[in-house]
CSV table of C-alpha atoms and ligand atoms in Angstrom, one decimal:
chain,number,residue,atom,x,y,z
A,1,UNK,CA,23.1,18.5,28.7
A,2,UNK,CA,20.5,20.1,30.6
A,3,UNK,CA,17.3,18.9,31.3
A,4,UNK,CA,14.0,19.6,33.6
A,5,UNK,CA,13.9,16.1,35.5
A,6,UNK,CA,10.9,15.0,37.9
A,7,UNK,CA,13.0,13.3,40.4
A,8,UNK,CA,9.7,12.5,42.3
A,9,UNK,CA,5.8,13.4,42.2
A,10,UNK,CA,5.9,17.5,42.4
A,11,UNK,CA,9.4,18.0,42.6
A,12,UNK,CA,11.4,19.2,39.4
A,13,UNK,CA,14.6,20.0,38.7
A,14,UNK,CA,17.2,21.1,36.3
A,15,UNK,CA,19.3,18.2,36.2
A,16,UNK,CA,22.6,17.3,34.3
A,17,UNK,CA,22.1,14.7,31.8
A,18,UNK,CA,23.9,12.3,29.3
A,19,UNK,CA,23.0,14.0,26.1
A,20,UNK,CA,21.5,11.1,24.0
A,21,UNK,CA,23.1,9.1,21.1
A,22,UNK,CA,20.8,8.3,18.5
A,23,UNK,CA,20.2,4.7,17.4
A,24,UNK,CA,20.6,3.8,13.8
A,25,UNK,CA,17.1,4.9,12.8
A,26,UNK,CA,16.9,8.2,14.5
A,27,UNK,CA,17.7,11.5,14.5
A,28,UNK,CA,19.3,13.5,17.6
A,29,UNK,CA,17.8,17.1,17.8
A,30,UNK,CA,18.7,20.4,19.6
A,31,UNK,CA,15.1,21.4,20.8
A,32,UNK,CA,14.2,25.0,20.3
A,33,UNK,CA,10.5,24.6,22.0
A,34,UNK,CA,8.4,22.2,23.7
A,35,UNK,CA,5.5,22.7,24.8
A,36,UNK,CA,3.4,21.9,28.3
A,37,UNK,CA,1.3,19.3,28.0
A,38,UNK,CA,-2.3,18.9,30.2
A,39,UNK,CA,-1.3,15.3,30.3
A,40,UNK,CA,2.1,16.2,31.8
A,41,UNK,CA,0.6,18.3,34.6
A,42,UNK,CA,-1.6,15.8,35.4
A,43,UNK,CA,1.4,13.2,35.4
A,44,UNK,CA,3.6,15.5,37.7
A,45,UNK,CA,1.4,15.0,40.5
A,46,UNK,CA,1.4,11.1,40.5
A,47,UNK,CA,-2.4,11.5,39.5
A,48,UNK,CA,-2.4,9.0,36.3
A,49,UNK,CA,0.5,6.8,36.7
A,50,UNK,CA,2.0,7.9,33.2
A,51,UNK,CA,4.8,9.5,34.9
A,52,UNK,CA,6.7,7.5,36.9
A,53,UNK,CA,9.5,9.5,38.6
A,54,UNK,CA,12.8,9.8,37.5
A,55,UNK,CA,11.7,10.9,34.0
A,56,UNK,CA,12.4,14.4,31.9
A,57,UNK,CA,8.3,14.6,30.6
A,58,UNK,CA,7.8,17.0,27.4
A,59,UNK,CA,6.2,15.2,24.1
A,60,UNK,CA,5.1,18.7,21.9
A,61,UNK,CA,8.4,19.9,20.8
A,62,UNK,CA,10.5,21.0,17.6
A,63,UNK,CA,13.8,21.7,17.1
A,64,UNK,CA,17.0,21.4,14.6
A,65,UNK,CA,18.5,18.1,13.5
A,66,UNK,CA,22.1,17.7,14.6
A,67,UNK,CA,23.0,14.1,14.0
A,68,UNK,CA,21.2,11.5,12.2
A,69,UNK,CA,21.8,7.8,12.6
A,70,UNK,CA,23.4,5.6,9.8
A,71,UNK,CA,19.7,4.4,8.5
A,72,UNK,CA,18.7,7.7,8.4
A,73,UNK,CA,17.7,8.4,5.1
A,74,UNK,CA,15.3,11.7,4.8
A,75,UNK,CA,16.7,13.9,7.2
A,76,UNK,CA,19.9,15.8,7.9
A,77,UNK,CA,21.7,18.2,10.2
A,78,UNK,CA,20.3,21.2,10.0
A,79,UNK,CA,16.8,20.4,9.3
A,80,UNK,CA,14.0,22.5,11.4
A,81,UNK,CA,11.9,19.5,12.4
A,82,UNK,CA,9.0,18.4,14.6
A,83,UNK,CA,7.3,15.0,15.9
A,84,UNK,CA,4.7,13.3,16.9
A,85,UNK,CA,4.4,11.9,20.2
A,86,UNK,CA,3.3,7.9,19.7
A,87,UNK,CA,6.3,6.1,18.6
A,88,UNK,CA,4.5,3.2,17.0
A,89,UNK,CA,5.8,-0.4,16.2
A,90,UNK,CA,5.0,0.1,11.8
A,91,UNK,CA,4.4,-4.2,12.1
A,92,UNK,CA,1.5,-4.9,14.1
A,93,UNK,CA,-1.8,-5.2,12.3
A,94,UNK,CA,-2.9,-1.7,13.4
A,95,UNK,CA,0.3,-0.1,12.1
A,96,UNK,CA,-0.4,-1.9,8.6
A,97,UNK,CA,-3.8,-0.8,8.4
A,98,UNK,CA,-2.5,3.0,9.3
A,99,UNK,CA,-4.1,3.4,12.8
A,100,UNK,CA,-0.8,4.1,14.5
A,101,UNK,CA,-2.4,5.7,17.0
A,102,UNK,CA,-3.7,2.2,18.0
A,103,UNK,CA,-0.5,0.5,17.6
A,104,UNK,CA,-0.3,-2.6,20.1
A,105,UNK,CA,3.2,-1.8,21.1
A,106,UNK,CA,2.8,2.4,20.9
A,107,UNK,CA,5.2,4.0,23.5
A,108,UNK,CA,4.7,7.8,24.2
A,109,UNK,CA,7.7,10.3,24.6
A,110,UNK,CA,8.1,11.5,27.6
A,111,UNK,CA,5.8,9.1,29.4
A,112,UNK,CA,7.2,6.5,32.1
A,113,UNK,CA,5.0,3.6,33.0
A,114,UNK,CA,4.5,-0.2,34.0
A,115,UNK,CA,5.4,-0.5,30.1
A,116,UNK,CA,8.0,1.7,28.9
A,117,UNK,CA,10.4,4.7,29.6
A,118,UNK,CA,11.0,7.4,27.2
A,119,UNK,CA,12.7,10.2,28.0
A,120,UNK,CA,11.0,13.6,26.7
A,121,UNK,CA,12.1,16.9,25.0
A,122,UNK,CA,12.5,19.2,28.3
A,123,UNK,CA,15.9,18.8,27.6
A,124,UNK,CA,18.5,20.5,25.5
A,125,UNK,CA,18.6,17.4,22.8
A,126,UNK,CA,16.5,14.3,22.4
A,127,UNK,CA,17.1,11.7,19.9
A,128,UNK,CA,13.6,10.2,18.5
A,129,UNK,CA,13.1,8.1,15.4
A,130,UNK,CA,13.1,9.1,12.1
A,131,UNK,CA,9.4,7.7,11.0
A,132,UNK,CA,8.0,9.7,13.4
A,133,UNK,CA,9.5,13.4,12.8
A,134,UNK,CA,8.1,15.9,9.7
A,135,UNK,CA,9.9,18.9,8.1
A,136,UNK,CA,8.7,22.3,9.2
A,137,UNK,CA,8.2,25.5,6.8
A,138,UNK,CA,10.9,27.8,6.6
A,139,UNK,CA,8.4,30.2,8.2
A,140,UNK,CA,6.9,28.0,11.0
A,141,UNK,CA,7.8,29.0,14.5
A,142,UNK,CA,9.4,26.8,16.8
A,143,UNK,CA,6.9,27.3,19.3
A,144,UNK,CA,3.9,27.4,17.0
A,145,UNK,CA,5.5,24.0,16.0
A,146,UNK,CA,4.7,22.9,19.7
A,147,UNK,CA,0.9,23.2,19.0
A,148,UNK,CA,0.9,20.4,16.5
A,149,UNK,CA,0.1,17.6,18.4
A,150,UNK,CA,-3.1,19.5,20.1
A,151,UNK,CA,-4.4,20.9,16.5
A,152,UNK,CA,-3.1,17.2,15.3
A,153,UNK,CA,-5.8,16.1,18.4
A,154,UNK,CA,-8.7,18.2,17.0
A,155,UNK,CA,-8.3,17.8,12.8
A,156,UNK,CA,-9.0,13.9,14.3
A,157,UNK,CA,-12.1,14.7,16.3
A,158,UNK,CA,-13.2,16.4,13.5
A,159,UNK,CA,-12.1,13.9,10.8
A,160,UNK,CA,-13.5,10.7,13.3
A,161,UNK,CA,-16.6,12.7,13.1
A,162,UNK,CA,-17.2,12.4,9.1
A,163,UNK,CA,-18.4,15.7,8.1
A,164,UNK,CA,-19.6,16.2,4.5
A,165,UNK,CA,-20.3,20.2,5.0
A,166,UNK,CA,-22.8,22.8,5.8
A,167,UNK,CA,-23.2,20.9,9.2
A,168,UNK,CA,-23.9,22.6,12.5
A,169,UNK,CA,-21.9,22.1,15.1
A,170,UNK,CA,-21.6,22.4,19.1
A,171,UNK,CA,-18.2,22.2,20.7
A,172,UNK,CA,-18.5,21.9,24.6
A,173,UNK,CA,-15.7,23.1,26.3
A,174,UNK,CA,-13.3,26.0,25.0
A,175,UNK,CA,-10.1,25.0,26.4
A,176,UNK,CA,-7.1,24.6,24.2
A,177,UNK,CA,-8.8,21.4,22.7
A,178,UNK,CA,-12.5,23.0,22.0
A,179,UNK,CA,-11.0,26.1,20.3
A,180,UNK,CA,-9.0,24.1,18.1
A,181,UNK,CA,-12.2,21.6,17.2
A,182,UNK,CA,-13.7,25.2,16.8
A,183,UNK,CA,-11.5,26.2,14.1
A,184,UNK,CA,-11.1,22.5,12.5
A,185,UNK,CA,-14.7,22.1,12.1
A,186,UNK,CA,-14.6,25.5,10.7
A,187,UNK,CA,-12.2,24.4,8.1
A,188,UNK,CA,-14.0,21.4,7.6
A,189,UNK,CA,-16.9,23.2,6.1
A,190,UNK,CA,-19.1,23.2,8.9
A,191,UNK,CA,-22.3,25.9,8.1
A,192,UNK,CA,-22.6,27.3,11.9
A,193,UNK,CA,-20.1,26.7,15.3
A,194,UNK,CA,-21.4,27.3,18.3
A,195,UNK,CA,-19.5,26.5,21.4
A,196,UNK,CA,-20.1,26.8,25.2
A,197,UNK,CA,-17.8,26.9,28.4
A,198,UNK,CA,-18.4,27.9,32.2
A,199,UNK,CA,-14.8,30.5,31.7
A,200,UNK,CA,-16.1,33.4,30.2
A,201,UNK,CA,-12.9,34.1,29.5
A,202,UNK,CA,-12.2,31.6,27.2
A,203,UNK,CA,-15.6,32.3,25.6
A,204,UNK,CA,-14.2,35.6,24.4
A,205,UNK,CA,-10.9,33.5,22.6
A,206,UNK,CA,-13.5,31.4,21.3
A,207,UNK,CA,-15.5,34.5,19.8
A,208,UNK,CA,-11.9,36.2,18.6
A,209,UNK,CA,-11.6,33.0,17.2
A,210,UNK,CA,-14.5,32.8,14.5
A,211,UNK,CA,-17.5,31.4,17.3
A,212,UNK,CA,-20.8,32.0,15.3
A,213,UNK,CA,-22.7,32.1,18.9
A,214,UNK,CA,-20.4,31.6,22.2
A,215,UNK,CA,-22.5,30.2,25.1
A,216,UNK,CA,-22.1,30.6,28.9
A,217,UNK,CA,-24.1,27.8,29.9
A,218,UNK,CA,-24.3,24.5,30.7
A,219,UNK,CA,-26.7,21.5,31.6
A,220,UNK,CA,-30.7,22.6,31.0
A,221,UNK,CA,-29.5,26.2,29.9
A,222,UNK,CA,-27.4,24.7,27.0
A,223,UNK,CA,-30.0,22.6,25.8
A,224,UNK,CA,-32.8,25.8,25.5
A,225,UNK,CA,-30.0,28.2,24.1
A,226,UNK,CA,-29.2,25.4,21.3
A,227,UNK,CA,-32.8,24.5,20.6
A,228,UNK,CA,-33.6,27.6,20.5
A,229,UNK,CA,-31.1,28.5,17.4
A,230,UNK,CA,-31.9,25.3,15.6
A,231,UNK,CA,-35.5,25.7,15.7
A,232,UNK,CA,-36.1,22.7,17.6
A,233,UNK,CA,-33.8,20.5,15.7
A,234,UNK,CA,-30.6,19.7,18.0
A,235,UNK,CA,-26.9,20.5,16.1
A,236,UNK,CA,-26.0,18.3,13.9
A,237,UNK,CA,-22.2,17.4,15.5
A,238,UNK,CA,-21.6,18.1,19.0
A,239,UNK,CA,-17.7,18.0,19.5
A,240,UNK,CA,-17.3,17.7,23.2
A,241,UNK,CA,-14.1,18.7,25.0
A,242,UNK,CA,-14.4,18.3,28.7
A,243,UNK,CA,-15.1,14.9,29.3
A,244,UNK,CA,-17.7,14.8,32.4
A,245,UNK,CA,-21.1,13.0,33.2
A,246,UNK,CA,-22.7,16.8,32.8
A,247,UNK,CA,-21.1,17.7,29.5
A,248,UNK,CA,-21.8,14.2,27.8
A,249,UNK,CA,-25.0,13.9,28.7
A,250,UNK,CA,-26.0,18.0,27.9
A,251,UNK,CA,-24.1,16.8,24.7
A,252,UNK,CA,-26.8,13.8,23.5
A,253,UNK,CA,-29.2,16.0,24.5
A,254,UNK,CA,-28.0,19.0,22.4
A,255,UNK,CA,-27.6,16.7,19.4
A,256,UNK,CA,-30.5,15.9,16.7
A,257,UNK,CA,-31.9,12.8,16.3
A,258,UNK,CA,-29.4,10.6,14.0
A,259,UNK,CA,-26.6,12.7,15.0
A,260,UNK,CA,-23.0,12.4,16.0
A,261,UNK,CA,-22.0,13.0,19.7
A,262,UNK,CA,-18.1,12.9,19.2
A,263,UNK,CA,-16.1,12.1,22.6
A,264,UNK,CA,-12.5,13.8,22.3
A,265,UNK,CA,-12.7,15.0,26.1
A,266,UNK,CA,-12.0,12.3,29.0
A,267,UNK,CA,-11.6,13.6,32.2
A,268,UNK,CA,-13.8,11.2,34.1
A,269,UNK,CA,-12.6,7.9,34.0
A,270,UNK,CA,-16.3,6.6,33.5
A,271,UNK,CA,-19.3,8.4,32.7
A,272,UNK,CA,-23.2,7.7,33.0
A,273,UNK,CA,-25.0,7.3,29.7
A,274,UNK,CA,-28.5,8.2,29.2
A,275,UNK,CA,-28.8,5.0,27.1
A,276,UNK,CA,-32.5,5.1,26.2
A,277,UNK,CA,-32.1,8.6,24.9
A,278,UNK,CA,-29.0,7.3,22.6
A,279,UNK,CA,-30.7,4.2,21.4
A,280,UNK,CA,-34.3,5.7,20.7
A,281,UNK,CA,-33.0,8.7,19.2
A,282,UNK,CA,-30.3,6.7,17.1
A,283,UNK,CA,-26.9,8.7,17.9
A,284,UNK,CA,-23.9,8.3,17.3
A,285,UNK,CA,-21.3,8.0,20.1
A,286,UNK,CA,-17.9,8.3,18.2
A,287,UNK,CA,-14.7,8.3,20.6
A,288,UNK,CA,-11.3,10.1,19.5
A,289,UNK,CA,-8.0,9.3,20.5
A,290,UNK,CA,-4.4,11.2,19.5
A,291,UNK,CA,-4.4,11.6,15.7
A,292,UNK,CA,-3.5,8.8,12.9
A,293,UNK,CA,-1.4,10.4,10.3
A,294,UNK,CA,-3.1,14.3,10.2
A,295,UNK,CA,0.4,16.0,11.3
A,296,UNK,CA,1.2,17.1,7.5
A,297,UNK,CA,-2.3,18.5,7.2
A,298,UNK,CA,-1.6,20.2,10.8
A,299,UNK,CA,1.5,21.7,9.4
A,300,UNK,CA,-0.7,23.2,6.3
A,301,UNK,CA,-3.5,24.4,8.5
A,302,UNK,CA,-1.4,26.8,10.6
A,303,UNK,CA,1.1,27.8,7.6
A,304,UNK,CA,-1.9,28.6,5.6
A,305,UNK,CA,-3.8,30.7,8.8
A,306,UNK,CA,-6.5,28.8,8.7
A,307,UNK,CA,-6.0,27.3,12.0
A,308,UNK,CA,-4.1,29.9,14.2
A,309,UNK,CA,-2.2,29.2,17.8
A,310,UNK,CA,-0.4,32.0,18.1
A,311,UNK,CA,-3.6,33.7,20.8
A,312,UNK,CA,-3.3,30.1,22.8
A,313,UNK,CA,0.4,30.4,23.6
A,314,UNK,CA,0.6,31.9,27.0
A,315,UNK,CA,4.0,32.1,27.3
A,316,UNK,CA,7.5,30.8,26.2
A,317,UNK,CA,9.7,30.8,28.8
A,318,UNK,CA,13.5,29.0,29.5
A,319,UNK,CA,13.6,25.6,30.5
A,320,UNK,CA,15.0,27.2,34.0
A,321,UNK,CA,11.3,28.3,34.4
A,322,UNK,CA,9.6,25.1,34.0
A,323,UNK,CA,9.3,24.3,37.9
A,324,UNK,CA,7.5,27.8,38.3
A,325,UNK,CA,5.1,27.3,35.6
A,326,UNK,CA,4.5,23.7,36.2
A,327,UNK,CA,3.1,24.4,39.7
A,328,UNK,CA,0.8,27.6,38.0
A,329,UNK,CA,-0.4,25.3,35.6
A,330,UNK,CA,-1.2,22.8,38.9
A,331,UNK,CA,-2.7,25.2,41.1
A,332,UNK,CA,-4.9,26.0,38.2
A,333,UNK,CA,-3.9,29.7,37.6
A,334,UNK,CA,-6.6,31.4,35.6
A,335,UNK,CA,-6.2,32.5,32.1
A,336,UNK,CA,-2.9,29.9,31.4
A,337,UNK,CA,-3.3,28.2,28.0
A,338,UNK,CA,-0.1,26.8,26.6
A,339,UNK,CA,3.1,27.0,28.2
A,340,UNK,CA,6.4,26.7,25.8
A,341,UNK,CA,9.4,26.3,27.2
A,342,UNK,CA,12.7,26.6,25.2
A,343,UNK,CA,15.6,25.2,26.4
A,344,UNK,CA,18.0,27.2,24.2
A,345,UNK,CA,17.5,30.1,26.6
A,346,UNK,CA,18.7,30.6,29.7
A,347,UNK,CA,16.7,32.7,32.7
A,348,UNK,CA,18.9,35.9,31.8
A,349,UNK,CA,18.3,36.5,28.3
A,350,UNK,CA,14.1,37.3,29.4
A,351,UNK,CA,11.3,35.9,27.9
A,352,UNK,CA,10.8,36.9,24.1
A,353,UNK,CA,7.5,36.7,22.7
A,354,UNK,CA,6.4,33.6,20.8
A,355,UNK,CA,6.5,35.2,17.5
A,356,UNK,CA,10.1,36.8,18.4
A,357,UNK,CA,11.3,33.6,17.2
A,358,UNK,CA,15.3,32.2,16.4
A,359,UNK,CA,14.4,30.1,13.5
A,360,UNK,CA,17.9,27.6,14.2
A,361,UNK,CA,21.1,27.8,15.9
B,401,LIG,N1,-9.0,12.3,23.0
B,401,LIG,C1,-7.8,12.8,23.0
B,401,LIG,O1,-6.9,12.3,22.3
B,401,LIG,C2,-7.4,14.0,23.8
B,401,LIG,C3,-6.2,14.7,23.6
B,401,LIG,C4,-6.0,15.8,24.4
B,401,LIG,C5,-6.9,16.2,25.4
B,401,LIG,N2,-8.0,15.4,25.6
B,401,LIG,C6,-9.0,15.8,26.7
B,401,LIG,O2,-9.8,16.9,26.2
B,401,LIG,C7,-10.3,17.6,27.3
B,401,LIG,C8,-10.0,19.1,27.1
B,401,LIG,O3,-8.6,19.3,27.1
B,401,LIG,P1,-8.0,20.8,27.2
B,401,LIG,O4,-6.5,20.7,27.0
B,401,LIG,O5,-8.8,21.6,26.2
B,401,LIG,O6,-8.4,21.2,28.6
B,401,LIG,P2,-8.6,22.7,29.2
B,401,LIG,O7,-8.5,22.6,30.7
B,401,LIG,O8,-7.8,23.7,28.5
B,401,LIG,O9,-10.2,22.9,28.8
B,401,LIG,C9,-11.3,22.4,29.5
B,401,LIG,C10,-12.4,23.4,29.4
B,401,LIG,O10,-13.6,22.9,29.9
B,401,LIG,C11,-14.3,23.9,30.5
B,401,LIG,N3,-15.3,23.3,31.4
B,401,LIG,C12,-15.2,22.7,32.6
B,401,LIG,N4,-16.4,22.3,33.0
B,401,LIG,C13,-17.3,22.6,32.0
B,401,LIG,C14,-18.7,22.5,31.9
B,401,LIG,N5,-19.5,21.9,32.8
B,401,LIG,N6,-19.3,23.0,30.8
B,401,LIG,C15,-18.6,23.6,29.8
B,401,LIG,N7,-17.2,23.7,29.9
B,401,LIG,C16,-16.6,23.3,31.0
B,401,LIG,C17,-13.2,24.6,31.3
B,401,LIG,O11,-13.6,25.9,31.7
B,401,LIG,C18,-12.1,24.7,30.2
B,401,LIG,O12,-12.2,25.8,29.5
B,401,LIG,C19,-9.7,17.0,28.5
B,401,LIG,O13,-10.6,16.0,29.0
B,401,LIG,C20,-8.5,16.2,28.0
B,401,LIG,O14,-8.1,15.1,28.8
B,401,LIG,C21,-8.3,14.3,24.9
B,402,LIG,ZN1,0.3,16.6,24.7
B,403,LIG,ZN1,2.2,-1.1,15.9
C-alpha cells in the first residue's frame, strides 16, 4: 500500500508499505480521510520528540472497514467508521474509572517515541483496535469525520469546565480549537461568547460562527474590552486556546472572582502564574487534556448542526499532496485551517471539495 512516510525530520515521502494485518481485536480499514494534525506539524520538524522518524503520522481519520479480526464482535466489512486517537490499556485504574485519556499505558496513533511506535492513517489502510473505533451516520462525511477528535478536544474543555448555563464566556484564541470551544460552550448553554484573537481573519470565522462580540485585542486592551461588557464583573469561564504566559495571565485577569480559567491551550512548555491574583481572587485553574469518552456526543453535535466544521476544512487534497501541504502548514501560511488528505485519490483526479464526498468504496 501507499503511505506518506517521514523518513527523517522534514523530509516526507510516498513510500510503499506492507499493508497491515489486523490482530484478533481489530479491525483493518481503507481510509477515506485523515486529517492534519497541529501536533503532527509540530512533530515533522523534530520539535517535540513525538515523532521519531521512520513513522507514517496521521491520527484524525475515517474510513470503511474491510477486515475485522476473529474477536471482533461489533463491526464488519463495510462499515463507515472513525476513531479516536489514544489506544488505551481498558485495565489500569484510570481505564476502570473511565479516564482513558489518562490511561498509564495510552499509546497514540501515529506517534513514535521513547515508548511506543504506532503507525498512523496517512496510508491507504490501517488496522486499529476495535474498542477504540465508532460507527458514523450514513450522512457524515469522511472528512467531516476527520474533525472529531478536535471538536472531541473542545466538548472536554467545555465539559472539564462544569457549566450549569446562562454563563458568560471568553474563549482566547480562535484557531481551530477556540472556534470549536466557541460553538461547544454555545451548545452547552452558555448566555454570552465572546472570543478574542490577534488574526483578524479568524475573528471573522469566529463571528460567521455565532461570536456574540469578537475582539482584536490582547493583554491590557482585552481586560478593558471585557470589563467593559460585564460591567465590571469579569466573564464567568474563560476557555483559553493559545497556551502562552500573555494569554493565561490576560485570562485570570479577564475572569470574575470565583471563576473558572480553563487551560486547553499549551504551547509554552511552562508558564508564569500571577499567583496572588489566583489565590486572593479564588479561581479556578482547570487543565484539559484529549477527551474521555465525548466522541459519540461529537458525532451528534455535527450530525445535528449544532457544531459545524465544514468552514474549518481548508482543503482535502490526495495523499500525493501531503509533502506540499505539510511544509505550508510549517512555514505558517496564512489562512490554513485543516488540511484532509485522502488517500483514495490520486494527484490526477483534482481536488473535490469537502462536501463533494464518496461515502465508501
Ligand atoms: N489540551 C488539549 O488536549 C489540546 C488539544 C489540541 C490542541 N491543544 C492546544 O490548543 C492550542 C490551540 O490549538 P489550535 O489547533 O487551535 O491552534 P491554532 O494555531 O489554529 O490557533 C491558535 C490561535 O491563537 C492565536 N493567537 C496567538 N497569539 C495570540 C494572542 N496573544 N492572543 C490571542 N490569540 C493569539 C493565533 O492567531 C491562532 O488563531 C495550542 O496550544 C494547542 O497545542 C490542546
Ligand atoms: Zn490531532
Ligand atoms: Zn489504561
Amino acid at each position: 500500500m501507499k503511505a506518506l512516510l517521514l523518513s527523517e525530520y522534514n523530509r516526507l515521502t510516498i513510500a510503499e508499505q506492507p499493508r497491515p494485518e489486523p490482530a484478533s481485536d481489530e479491525l483493518l480499514i481503507q481510509v477515506a480521510a485523515c486529517g492534519i494534525c497541529g501536533s503532527d506539524v509540530h512533530g515533522y520538524d523534530g520539535s517535540t520528540g513525538r515523532r521519531i522518524p521512520p513513522i507514517v503520522m496521521g491520527h484524525e481519520a475515517a474510513g470503511t472497514v474491510v477486515g475485522v479480526g476473529s474477536a471482533v464482535s461489533a463491526f464488519s466489512p463495510g462499515d463507515r467508521v472513525t476513531f479516536d486517537s489514544p489506544v488505551y490499556c481498558g485495565f489500569c485504574d484510570f481505564c476502570q474509572a473511565g479516564q482513558i485519556n489518562l490511561c498509564n499505558n495510552r499509546q497514540v496513533i501515529g506517534v513514535s517515541c521513547a515508548e511506543f511506535r504506532r503507525a498512523g492513517a496517512f496510508a491507504e489502510f490501517i488496522a486499529v483496535p476495535e474498542r477504540i473505533a465508532y460507527k458514523l451516520p450514513e450522512t457524515f462525511t469522511f472528512s467531516d469525520a476527520a474533525m472529531l477528535e478536535a471538536v472531541s478536544v473542545a466538548l472536554h474543555g467545555v465539559a472539564v469546565s462544569e457549566l450549569k448555563g446562562q454563563e458568560t464566556i471568553l474563549v482566547i484564541g480562535a484557531g481551530m480549537i477556540g472556534l470549536l470551544l466557541l460553538q461547544a460552550s454555545r451548545a452547552a448553554g452558555a448566555s454570552r461568547v465572546f472570543i478574542s484573537d490577534v488574526d483578524e481573519t479568524r475573528l471573522k470565522l469566529a463571528a460567521d460562527l455565532g461570536a456574540d462580540d469578537t475582539m482584536q485585542a490582547s493583554g491590557a486592551l482585552l481586560i478593558e474590552k471585557i470589563m467593559r461588557l460585564t460591567g465590571g464583573r469579569g466573564v464567568d469561564v474563560v476557555l483559553e486556546a493559545v497556551g502562552r504566559d500573555e494569554t493565561i495571565a490576560t485570562g485570570i485577569d479577564c475572569v470574575r472572582k470565583g471563576g473558572t480559567v480553563t487551560l486547553v491551550g499549551n504551547i509554552a512548555p511552562q508558564v508564569n502564574l500571577p499567583l496572588q491574583k489566583v489565590v486572593s481572587r479564588q479561581i479556578r485553574l482547570q487543565g484539559s487534556c484529549a477527551s474521555s469518552g465525548e466522541y459519540a456526543q461529537a458525532i451528534e453535535m455535527i450530525a445535528s448542526g449544532k457544531i459545524k466544521v465544514a468552514p474549518l476544512i481548508t482543503a482535502v487534497a490526495p495523499l500525493s499532496e501531503g509533502p506540499s501541504w505539510f511544509d505550508r502548514l510549517h512555514a505558517r501560511e496564512p489562512n490554513l485551517m485543516k488540511i484532509v488528505l485522502d488517500p483514495r485519490r490520486n494527484a490526477e483526479s483534482g481536488r473535490q471539495s469537502p462536501n463533494n464526498d464518496i461515502p465508501s468504496l
